[in-house]
mmCIF file of C-alpha atoms in Angstrom:
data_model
loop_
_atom_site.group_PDB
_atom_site.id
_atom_site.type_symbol
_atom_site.label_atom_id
_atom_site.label_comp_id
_atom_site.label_asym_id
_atom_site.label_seq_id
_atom_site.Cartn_x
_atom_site.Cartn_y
_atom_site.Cartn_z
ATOM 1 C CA UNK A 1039 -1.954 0.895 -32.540
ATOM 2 C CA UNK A 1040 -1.911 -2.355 -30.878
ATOM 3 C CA UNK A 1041 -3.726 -2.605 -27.069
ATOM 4 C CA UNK A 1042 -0.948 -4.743 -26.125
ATOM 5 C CA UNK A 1043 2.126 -2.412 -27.243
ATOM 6 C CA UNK A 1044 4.037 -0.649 -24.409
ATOM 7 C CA UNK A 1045 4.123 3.255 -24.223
ATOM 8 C CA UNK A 1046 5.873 4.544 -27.174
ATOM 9 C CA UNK A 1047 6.266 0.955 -28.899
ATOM 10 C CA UNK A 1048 5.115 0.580 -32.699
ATOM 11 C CA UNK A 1049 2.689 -2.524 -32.961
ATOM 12 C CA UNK A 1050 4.084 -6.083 -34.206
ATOM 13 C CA UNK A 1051 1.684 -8.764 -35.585
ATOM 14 C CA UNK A 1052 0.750 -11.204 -32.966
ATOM 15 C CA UNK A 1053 2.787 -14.763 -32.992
ATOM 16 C CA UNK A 1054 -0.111 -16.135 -30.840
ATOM 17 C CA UNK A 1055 -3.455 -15.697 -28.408
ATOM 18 C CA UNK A 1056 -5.902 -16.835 -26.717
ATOM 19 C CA UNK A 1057 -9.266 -15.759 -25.772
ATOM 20 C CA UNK A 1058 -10.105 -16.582 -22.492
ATOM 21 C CA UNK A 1059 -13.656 -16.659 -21.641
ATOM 22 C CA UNK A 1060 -13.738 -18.552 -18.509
ATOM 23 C CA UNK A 1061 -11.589 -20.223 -15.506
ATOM 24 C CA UNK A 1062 -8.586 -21.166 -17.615
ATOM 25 C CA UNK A 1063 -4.704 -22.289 -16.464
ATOM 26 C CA UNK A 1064 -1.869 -21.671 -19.292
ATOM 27 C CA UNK A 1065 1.775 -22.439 -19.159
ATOM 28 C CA UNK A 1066 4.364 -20.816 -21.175
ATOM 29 C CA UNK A 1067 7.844 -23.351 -21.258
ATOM 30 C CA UNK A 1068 9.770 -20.852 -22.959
ATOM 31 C CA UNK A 1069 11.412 -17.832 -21.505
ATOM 32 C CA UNK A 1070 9.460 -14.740 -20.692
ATOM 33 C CA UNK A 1071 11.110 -11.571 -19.892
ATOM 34 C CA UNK A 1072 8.580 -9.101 -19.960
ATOM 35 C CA UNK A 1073 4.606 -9.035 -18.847
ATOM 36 C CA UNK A 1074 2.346 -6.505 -19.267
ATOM 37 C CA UNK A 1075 -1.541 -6.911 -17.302
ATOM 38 C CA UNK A 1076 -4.434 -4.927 -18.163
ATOM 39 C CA UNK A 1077 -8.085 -5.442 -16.238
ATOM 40 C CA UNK A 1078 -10.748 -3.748 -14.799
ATOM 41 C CA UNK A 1079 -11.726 -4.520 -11.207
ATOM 42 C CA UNK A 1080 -11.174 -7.956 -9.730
ATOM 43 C CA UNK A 1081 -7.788 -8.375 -8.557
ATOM 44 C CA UNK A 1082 -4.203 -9.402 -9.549
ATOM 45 C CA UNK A 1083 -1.250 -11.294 -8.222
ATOM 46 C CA UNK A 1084 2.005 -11.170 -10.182
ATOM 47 C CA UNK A 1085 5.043 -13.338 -8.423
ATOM 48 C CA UNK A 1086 8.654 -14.082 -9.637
ATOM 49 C CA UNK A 1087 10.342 -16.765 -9.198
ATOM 50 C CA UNK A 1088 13.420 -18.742 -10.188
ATOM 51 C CA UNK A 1089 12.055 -22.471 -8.804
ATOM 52 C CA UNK A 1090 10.837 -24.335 -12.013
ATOM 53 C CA UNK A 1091 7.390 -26.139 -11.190
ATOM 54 C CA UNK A 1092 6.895 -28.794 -9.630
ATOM 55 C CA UNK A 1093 4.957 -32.087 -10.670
ATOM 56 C CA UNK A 1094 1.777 -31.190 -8.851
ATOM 57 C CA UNK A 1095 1.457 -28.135 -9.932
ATOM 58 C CA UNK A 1096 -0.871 -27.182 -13.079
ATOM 59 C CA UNK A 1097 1.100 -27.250 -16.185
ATOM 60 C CA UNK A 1098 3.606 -29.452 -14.794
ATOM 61 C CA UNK A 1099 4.662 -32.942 -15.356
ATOM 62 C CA UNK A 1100 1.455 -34.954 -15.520
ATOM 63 C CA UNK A 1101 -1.072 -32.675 -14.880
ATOM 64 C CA UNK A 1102 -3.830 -31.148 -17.103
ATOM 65 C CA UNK A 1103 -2.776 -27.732 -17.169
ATOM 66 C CA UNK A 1104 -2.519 -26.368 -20.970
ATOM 67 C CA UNK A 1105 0.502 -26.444 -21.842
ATOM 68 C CA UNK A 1106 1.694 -23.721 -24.294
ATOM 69 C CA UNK A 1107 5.084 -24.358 -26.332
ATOM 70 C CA UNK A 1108 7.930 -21.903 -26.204
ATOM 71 C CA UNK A 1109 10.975 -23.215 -26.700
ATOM 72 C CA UNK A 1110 12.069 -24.834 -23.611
ATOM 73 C CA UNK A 1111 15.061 -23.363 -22.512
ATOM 74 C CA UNK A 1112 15.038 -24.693 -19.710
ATOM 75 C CA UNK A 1113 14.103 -21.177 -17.662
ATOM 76 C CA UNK A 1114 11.806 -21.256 -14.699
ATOM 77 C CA UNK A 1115 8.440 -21.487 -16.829
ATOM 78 C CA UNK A 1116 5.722 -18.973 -16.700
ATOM 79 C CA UNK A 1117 1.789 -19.662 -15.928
ATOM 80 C CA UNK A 1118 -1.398 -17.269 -16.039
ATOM 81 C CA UNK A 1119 -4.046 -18.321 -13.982
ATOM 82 C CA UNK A 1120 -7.632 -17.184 -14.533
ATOM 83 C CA UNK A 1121 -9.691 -18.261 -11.706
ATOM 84 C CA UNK A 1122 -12.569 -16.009 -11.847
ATOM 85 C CA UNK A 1123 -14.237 -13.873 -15.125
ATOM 86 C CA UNK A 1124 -17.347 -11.632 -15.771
ATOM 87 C CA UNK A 1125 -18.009 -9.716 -18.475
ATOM 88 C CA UNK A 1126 -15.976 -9.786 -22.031
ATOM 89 C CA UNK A 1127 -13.098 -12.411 -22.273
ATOM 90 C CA UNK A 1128 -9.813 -11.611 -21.771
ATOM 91 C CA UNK A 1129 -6.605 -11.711 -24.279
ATOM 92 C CA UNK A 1130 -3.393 -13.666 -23.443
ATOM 93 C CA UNK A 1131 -1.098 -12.999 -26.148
ATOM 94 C CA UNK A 1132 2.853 -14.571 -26.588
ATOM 95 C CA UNK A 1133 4.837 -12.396 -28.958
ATOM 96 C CA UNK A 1134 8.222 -13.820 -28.585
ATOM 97 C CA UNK A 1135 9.575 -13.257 -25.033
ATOM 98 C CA UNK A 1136 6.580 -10.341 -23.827
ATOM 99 C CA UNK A 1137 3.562 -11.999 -22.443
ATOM 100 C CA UNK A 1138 0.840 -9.594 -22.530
ATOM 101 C CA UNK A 1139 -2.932 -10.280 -20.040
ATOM 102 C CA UNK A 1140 -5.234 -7.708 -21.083
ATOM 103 C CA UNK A 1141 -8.842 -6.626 -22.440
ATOM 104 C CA UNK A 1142 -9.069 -5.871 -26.329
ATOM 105 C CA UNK A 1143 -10.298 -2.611 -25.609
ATOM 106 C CA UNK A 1144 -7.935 -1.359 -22.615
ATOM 107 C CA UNK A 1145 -5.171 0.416 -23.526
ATOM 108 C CA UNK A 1146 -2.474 1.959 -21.035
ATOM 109 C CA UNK A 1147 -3.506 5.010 -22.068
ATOM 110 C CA UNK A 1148 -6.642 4.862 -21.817
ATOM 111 C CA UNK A 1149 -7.120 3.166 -17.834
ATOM 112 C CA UNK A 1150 -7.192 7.119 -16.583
ATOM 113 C CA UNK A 1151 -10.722 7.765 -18.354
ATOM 114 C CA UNK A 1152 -11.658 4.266 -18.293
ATOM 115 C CA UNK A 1153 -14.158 4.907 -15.661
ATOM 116 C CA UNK A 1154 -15.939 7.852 -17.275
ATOM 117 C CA UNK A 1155 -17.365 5.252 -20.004
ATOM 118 C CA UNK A 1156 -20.312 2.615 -19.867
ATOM 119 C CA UNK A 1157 -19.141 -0.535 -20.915
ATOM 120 C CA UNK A 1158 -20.815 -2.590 -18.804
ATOM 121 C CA UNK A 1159 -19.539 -4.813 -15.843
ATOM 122 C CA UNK A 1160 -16.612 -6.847 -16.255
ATOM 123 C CA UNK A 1161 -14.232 -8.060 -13.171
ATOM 124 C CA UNK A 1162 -11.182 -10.862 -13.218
ATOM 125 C CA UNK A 1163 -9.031 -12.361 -10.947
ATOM 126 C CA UNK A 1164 -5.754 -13.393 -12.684
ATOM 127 C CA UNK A 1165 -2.625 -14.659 -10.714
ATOM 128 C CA UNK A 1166 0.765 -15.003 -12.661
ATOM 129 C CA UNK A 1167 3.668 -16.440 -11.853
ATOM 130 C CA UNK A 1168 6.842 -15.357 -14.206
ATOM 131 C CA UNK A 1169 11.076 -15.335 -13.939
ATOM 132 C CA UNK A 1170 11.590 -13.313 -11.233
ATOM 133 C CA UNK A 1171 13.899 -10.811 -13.995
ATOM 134 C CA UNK A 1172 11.225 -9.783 -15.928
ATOM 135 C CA UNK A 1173 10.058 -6.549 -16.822
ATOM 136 C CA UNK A 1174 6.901 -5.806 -15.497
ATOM 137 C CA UNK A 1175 3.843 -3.314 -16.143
ATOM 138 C CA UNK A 1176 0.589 -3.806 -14.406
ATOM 139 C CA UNK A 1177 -2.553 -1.377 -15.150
ATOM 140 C CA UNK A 1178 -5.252 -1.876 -12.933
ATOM 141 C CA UNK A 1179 -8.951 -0.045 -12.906
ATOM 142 C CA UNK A 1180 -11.004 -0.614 -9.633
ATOM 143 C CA UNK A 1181 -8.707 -3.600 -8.794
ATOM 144 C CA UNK A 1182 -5.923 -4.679 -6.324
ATOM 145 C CA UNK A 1183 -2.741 -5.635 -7.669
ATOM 146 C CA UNK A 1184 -0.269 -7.519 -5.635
ATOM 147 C CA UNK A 1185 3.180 -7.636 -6.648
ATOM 148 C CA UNK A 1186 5.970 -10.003 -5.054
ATOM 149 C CA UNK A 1187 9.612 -11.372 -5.727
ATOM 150 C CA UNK A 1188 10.324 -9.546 -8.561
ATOM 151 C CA UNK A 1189 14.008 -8.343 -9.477
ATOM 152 C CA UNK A 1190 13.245 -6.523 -12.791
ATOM 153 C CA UNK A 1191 11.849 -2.892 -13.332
ATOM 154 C CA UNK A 1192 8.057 -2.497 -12.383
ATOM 155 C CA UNK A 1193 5.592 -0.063 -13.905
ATOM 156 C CA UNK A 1194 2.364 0.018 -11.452
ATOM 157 C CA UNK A 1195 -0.489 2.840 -12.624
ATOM 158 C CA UNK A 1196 -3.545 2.145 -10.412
ATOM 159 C CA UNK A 1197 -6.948 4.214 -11.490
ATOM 160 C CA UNK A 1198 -9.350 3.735 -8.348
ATOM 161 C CA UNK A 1199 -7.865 0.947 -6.687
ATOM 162 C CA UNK A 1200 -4.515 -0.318 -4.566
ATOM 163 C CA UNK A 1201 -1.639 -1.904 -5.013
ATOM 164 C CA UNK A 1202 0.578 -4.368 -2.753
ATOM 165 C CA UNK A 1203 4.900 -3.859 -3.103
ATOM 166 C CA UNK A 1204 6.624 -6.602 -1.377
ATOM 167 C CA UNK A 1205 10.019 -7.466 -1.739
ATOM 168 C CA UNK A 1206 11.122 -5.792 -5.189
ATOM 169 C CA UNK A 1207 14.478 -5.275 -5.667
ATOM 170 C CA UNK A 1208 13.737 -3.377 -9.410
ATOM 171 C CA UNK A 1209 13.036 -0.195 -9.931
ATOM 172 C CA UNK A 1210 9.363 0.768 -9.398
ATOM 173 C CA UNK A 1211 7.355 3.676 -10.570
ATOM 174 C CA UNK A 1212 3.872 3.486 -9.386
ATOM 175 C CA UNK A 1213 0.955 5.879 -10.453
ATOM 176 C CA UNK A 1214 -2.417 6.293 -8.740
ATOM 177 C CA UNK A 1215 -5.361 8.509 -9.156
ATOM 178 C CA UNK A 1216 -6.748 7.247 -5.683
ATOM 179 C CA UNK A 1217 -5.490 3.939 -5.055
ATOM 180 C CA UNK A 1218 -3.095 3.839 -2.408
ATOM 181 C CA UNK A 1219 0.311 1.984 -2.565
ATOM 182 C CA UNK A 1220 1.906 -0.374 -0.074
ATOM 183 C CA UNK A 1221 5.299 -1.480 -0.212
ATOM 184 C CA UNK A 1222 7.571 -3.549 1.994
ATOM 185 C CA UNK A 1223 11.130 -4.496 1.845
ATOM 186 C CA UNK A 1224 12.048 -3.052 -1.453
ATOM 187 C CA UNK A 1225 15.952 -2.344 -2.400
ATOM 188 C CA UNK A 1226 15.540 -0.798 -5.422
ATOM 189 C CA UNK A 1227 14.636 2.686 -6.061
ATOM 190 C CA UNK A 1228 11.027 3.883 -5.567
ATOM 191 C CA UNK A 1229 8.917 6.623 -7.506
ATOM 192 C CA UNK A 1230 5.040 7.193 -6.659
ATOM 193 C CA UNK A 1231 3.094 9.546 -8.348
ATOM 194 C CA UNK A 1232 -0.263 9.958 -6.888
ATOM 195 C CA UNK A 1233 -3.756 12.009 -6.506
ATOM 196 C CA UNK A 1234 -5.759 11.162 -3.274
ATOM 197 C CA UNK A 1235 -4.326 7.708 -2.768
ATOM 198 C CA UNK A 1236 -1.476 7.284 0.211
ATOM 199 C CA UNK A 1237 2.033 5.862 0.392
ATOM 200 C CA UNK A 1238 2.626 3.231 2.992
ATOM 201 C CA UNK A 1239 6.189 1.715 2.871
ATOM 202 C CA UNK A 1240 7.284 -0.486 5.154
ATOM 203 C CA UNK A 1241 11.475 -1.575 5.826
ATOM 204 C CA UNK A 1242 12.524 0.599 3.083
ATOM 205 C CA UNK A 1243 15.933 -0.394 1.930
ATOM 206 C CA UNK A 1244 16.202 1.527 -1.468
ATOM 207 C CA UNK A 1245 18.836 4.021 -2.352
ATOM 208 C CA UNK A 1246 16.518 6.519 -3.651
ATOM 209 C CA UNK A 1247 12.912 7.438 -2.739
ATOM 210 C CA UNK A 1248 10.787 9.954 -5.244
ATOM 211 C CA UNK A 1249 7.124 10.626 -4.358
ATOM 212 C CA UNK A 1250 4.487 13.884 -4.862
ATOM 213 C CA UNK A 1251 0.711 14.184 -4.043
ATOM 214 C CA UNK A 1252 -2.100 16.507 -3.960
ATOM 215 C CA UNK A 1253 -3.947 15.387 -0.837
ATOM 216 C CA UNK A 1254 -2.818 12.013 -0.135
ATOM 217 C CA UNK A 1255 -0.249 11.331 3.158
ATOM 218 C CA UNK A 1256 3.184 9.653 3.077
ATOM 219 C CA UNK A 1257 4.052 7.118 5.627
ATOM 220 C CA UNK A 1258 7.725 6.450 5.322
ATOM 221 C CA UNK A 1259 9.868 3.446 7.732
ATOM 222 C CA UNK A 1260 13.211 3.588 6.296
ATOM 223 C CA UNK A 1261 15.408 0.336 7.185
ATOM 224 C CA UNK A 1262 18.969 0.666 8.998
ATOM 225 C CA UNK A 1263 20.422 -1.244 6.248
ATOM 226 C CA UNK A 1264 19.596 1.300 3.535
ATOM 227 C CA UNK A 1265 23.187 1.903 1.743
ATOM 228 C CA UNK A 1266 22.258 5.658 1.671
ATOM 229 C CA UNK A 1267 18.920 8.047 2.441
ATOM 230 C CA UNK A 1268 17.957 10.013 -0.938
ATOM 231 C CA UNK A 1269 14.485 10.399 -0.148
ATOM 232 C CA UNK A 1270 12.481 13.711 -1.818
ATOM 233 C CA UNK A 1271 8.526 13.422 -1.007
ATOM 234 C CA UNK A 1272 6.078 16.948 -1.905
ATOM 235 C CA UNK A 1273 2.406 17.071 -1.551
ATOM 236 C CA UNK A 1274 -0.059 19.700 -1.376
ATOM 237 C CA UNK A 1275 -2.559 18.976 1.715
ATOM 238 C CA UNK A 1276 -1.332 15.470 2.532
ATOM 239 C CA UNK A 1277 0.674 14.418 5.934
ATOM 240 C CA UNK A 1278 4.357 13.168 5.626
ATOM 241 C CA UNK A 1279 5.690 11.011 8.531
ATOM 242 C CA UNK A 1280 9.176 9.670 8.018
ATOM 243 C CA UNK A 1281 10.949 7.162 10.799
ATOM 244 C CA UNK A 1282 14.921 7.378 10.559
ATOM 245 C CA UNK A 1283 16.989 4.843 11.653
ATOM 246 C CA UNK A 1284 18.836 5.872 15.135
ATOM 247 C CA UNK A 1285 22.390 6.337 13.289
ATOM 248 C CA UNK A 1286 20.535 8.058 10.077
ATOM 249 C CA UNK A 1287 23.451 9.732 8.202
ATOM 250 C CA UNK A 1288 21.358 12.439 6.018
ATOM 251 C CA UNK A 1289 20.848 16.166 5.505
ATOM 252 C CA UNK A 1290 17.382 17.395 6.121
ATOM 253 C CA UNK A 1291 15.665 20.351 5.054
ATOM 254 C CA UNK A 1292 11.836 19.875 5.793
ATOM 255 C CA UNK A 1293 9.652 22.662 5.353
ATOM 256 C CA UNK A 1294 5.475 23.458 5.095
ATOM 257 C CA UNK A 1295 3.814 26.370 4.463
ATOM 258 C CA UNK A 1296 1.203 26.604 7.004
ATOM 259 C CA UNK A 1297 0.950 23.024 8.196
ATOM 260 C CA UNK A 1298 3.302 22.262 11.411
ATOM 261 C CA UNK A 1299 6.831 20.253 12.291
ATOM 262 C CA UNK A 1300 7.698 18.135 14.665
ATOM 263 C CA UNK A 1301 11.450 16.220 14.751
ATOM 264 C CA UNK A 1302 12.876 13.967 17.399
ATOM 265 C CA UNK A 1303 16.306 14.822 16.482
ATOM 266 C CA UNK A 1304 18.037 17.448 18.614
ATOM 267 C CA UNK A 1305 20.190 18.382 15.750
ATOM 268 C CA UNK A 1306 18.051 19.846 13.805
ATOM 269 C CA UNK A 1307 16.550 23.044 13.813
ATOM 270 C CA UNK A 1308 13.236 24.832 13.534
ATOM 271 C CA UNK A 1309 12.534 28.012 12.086
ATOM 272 C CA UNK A 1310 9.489 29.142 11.810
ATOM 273 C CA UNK A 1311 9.549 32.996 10.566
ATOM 274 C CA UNK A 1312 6.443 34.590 8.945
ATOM 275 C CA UNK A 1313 4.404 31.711 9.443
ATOM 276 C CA UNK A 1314 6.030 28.865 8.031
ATOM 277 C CA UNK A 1315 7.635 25.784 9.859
ATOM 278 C CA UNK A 1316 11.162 24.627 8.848
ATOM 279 C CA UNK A 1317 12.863 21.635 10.047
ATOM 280 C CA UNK A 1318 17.025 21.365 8.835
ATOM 281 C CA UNK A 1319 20.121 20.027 9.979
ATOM 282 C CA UNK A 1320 22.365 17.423 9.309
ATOM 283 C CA UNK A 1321 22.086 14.122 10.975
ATOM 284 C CA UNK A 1322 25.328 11.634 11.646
ATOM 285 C CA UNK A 1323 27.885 12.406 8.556
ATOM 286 C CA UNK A 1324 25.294 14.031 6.301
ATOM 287 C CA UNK A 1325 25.671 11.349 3.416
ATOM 288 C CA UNK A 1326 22.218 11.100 2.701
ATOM 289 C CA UNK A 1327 19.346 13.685 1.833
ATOM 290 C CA UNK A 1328 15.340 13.878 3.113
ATOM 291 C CA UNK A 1329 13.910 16.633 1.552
ATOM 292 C CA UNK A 1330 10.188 16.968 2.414
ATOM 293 C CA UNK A 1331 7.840 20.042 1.323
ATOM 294 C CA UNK A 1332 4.082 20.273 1.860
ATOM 295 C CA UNK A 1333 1.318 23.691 1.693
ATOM 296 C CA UNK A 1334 -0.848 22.689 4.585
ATOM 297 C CA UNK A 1335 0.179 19.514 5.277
ATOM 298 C CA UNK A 1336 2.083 18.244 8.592
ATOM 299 C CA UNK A 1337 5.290 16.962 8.967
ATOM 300 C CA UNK A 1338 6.699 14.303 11.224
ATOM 301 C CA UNK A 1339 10.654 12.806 11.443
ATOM 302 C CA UNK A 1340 10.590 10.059 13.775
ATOM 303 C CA UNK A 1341 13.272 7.801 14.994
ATOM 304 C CA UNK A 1342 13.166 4.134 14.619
ATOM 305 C CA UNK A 1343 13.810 2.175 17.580
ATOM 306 C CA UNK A 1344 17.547 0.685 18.385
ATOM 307 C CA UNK A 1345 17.601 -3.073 17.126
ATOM 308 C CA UNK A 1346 16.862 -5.476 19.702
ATOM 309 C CA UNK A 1347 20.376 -7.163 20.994
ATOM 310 C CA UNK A 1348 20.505 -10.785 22.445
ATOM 311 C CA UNK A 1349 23.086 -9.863 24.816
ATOM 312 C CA UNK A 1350 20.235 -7.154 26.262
ATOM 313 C CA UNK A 1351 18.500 -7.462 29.859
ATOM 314 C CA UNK A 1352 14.604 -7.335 29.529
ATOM 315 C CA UNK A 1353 12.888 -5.843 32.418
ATOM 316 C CA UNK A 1354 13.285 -8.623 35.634
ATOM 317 C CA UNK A 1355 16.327 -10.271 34.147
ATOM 318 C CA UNK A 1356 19.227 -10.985 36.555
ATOM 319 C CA UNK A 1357 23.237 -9.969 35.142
ATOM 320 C CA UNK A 1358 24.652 -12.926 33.837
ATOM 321 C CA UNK A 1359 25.987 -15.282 36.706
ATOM 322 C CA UNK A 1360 22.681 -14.286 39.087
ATOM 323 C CA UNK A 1361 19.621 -16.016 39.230
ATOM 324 C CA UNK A 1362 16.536 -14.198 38.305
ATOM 325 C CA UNK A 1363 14.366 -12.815 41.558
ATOM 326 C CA UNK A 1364 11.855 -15.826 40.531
ATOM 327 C CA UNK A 1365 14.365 -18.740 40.332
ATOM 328 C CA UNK A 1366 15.722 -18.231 44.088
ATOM 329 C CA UNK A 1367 15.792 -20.939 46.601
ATOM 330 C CA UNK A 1368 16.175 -18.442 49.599
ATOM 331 C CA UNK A 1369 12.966 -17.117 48.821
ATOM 332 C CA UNK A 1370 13.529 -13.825 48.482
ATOM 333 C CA UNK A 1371 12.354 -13.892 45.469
ATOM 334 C CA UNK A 1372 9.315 -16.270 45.644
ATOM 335 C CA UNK A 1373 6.087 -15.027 44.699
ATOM 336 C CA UNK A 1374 2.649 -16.014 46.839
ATOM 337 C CA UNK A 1375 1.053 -18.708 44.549
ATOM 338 C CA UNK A 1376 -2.202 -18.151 45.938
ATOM 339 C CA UNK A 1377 -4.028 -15.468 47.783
ATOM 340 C CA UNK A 1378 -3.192 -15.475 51.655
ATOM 341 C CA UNK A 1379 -6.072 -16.529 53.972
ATOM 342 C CA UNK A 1380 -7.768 -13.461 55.770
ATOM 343 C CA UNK A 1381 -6.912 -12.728 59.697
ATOM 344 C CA UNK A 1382 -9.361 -13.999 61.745
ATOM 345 C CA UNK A 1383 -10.847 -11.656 64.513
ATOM 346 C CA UNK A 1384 -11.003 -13.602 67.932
ATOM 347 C CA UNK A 1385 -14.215 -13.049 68.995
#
């Protein structure tokens, strides 16, 4: 089976590569809907976008980027950037509209006992910019992976590394053995499978939330503007903190075995009989569900703070139509510029 087929996928004879074997630039003119990235340490930046490039940018008019033939529809263009390479050289193959960045010998199988072996060292840094609709799976081993503006599902399994989630509105599923995953502003929904590694995210807008651990903690911020909370998280040892907007709408049942829980919201309930610690309730109309379990691990709800109003007083603000204590002329509300001289005993 091909290195470059996707889970499950039968292999189909290549319609192009390229070996790259240093700092190399390609652009691909035709339409790419799917990429698939394979490397072992370094680091990798995949962004969508929908803005076709620009004449100063490599591979665009009248520069000296290669330029790779693919039809020109007249999509946004993609480009793979290698800006940094040691060890082996990497393939870039084009089979019709799938893209594929990866080492001959890496399969997606095979990035979970990739570290057990002794192949020497290798590292790349490969960025890629691609339609912002395209499918996307990125398998990293002792590397970062950054992933940004992309609008199609995302497949992220990270084997000793991390992985950056910013502004997705896909589907992602992201696997770690102990790399931990950050994400920000995503609106699509969100599963994390994970070892040791944590789960950081940030302005969570997403309708549905899916993660389990062994040992690694759970950091949740879920945004206000969320259509509905459907948010299940499990782990064994690992801490779960999860901050609710003020006017959350969800029922809760949050419960730990031995580990302890804490809630901000008065309308829940504890129970804590034979040992355990059990948070439920129902918050606002009960639309929504948070279901959290852990063995030993903690468990937090906190409660985001209101949204900041224009129309609100800070602290020393006058009501509208009174001047603040510092901007009166009767000087009541002046304040000593200086330090006032010392009283001077008469002798």
């Amino acid at each position: 089976m091909s290195p470059y087929a996707a889970p499950g996928e039968a292999a189909v004879p290549d319609e192009r590569s390229w070996e790259i074997a240093e700092p190399r630039t390609l652009t691909f003119d035709g339409p790419v809907e799917e990429l698939r990235i394979r490397i072992v340490d370094g680091a990798v930046n995949v962004v969508g976008t929908d803005a076709p490039r620009d004449a100063g940018e490599p591979g665009g008019p009248g520069n000296n980027g290669d330029a790779v033939p693919g039809g020109g529809s007249g999509r946004p263009a993609a480009r793979v950037e290698v800006s940094a390479l040691h060890g082996p050289p990497l393939r870039v193959l084009r089979r019709g509209r799938t893209l594929v960045v990866a080492y001959d010998d890496l399969t997606w199988k095979g990035l979970r006992s990739w570290r057990g072996r002794k192949r020497g060292r290798r590292e790349a840094v490969v960025s890629v910019s691609v339609p912002a609709a395209v499918r996307l799976s990125v398998g990293v081993v002792g590397a970062s992976a950054m992933v940004s503006g992309v609008r199609g599902p995302t497949q992220v399994r990270v084997v000793a590394g991390h992985c950056t989630l910013a502004g997705l509105s896909g589907d992602v599923t992201a696997e770690t053995v102990s790399g931990n995953v950050e994400a920000q502003d995503l609106s699509g929904s969100l599963r994390v499978k994970s070892v040791s590694g944590e789960l950081t995210l940030a302005d969570g807008g997403g309708s549905r939330v899916r993660a389990q651990s062994v040992s690694g903690a759970m950091i949740l911020d879920l945004d206000p503007s969320a259509p509905r909370t459907d948010v299940a998280l499990r782990t064994v040892s690992g801490e779960i903190a999860v901050r609710l907007p003020p006017d959350a709408h969800a029922r809760v049942d949050a419960r730990t075995v031995t580990g302890a829980v804490s809630s901000v919201f008065e309308e829940l309930s504890a129970d804590g009989r034979w040992g355990a610690g059990r948070l439920t309730g129902t918050l606002g109309t009960g639309s929504g569900r948070l279901r959290a379990a852990t063995v030993s691990g903690p468990i937090a709800l906190l409660r985001r703070p209101q949204p900041w109003s224009g129309d609100a007083l800070l602290p020393g603000d006058a009501p509208p139509g009174e001047a603040a204590p510092g901007d009166r002329d009767d000087g009541a509300g002046d304040v000593p510029r200086s330090r006032p001289e010392p009283l001077r005993k008469d002798g």
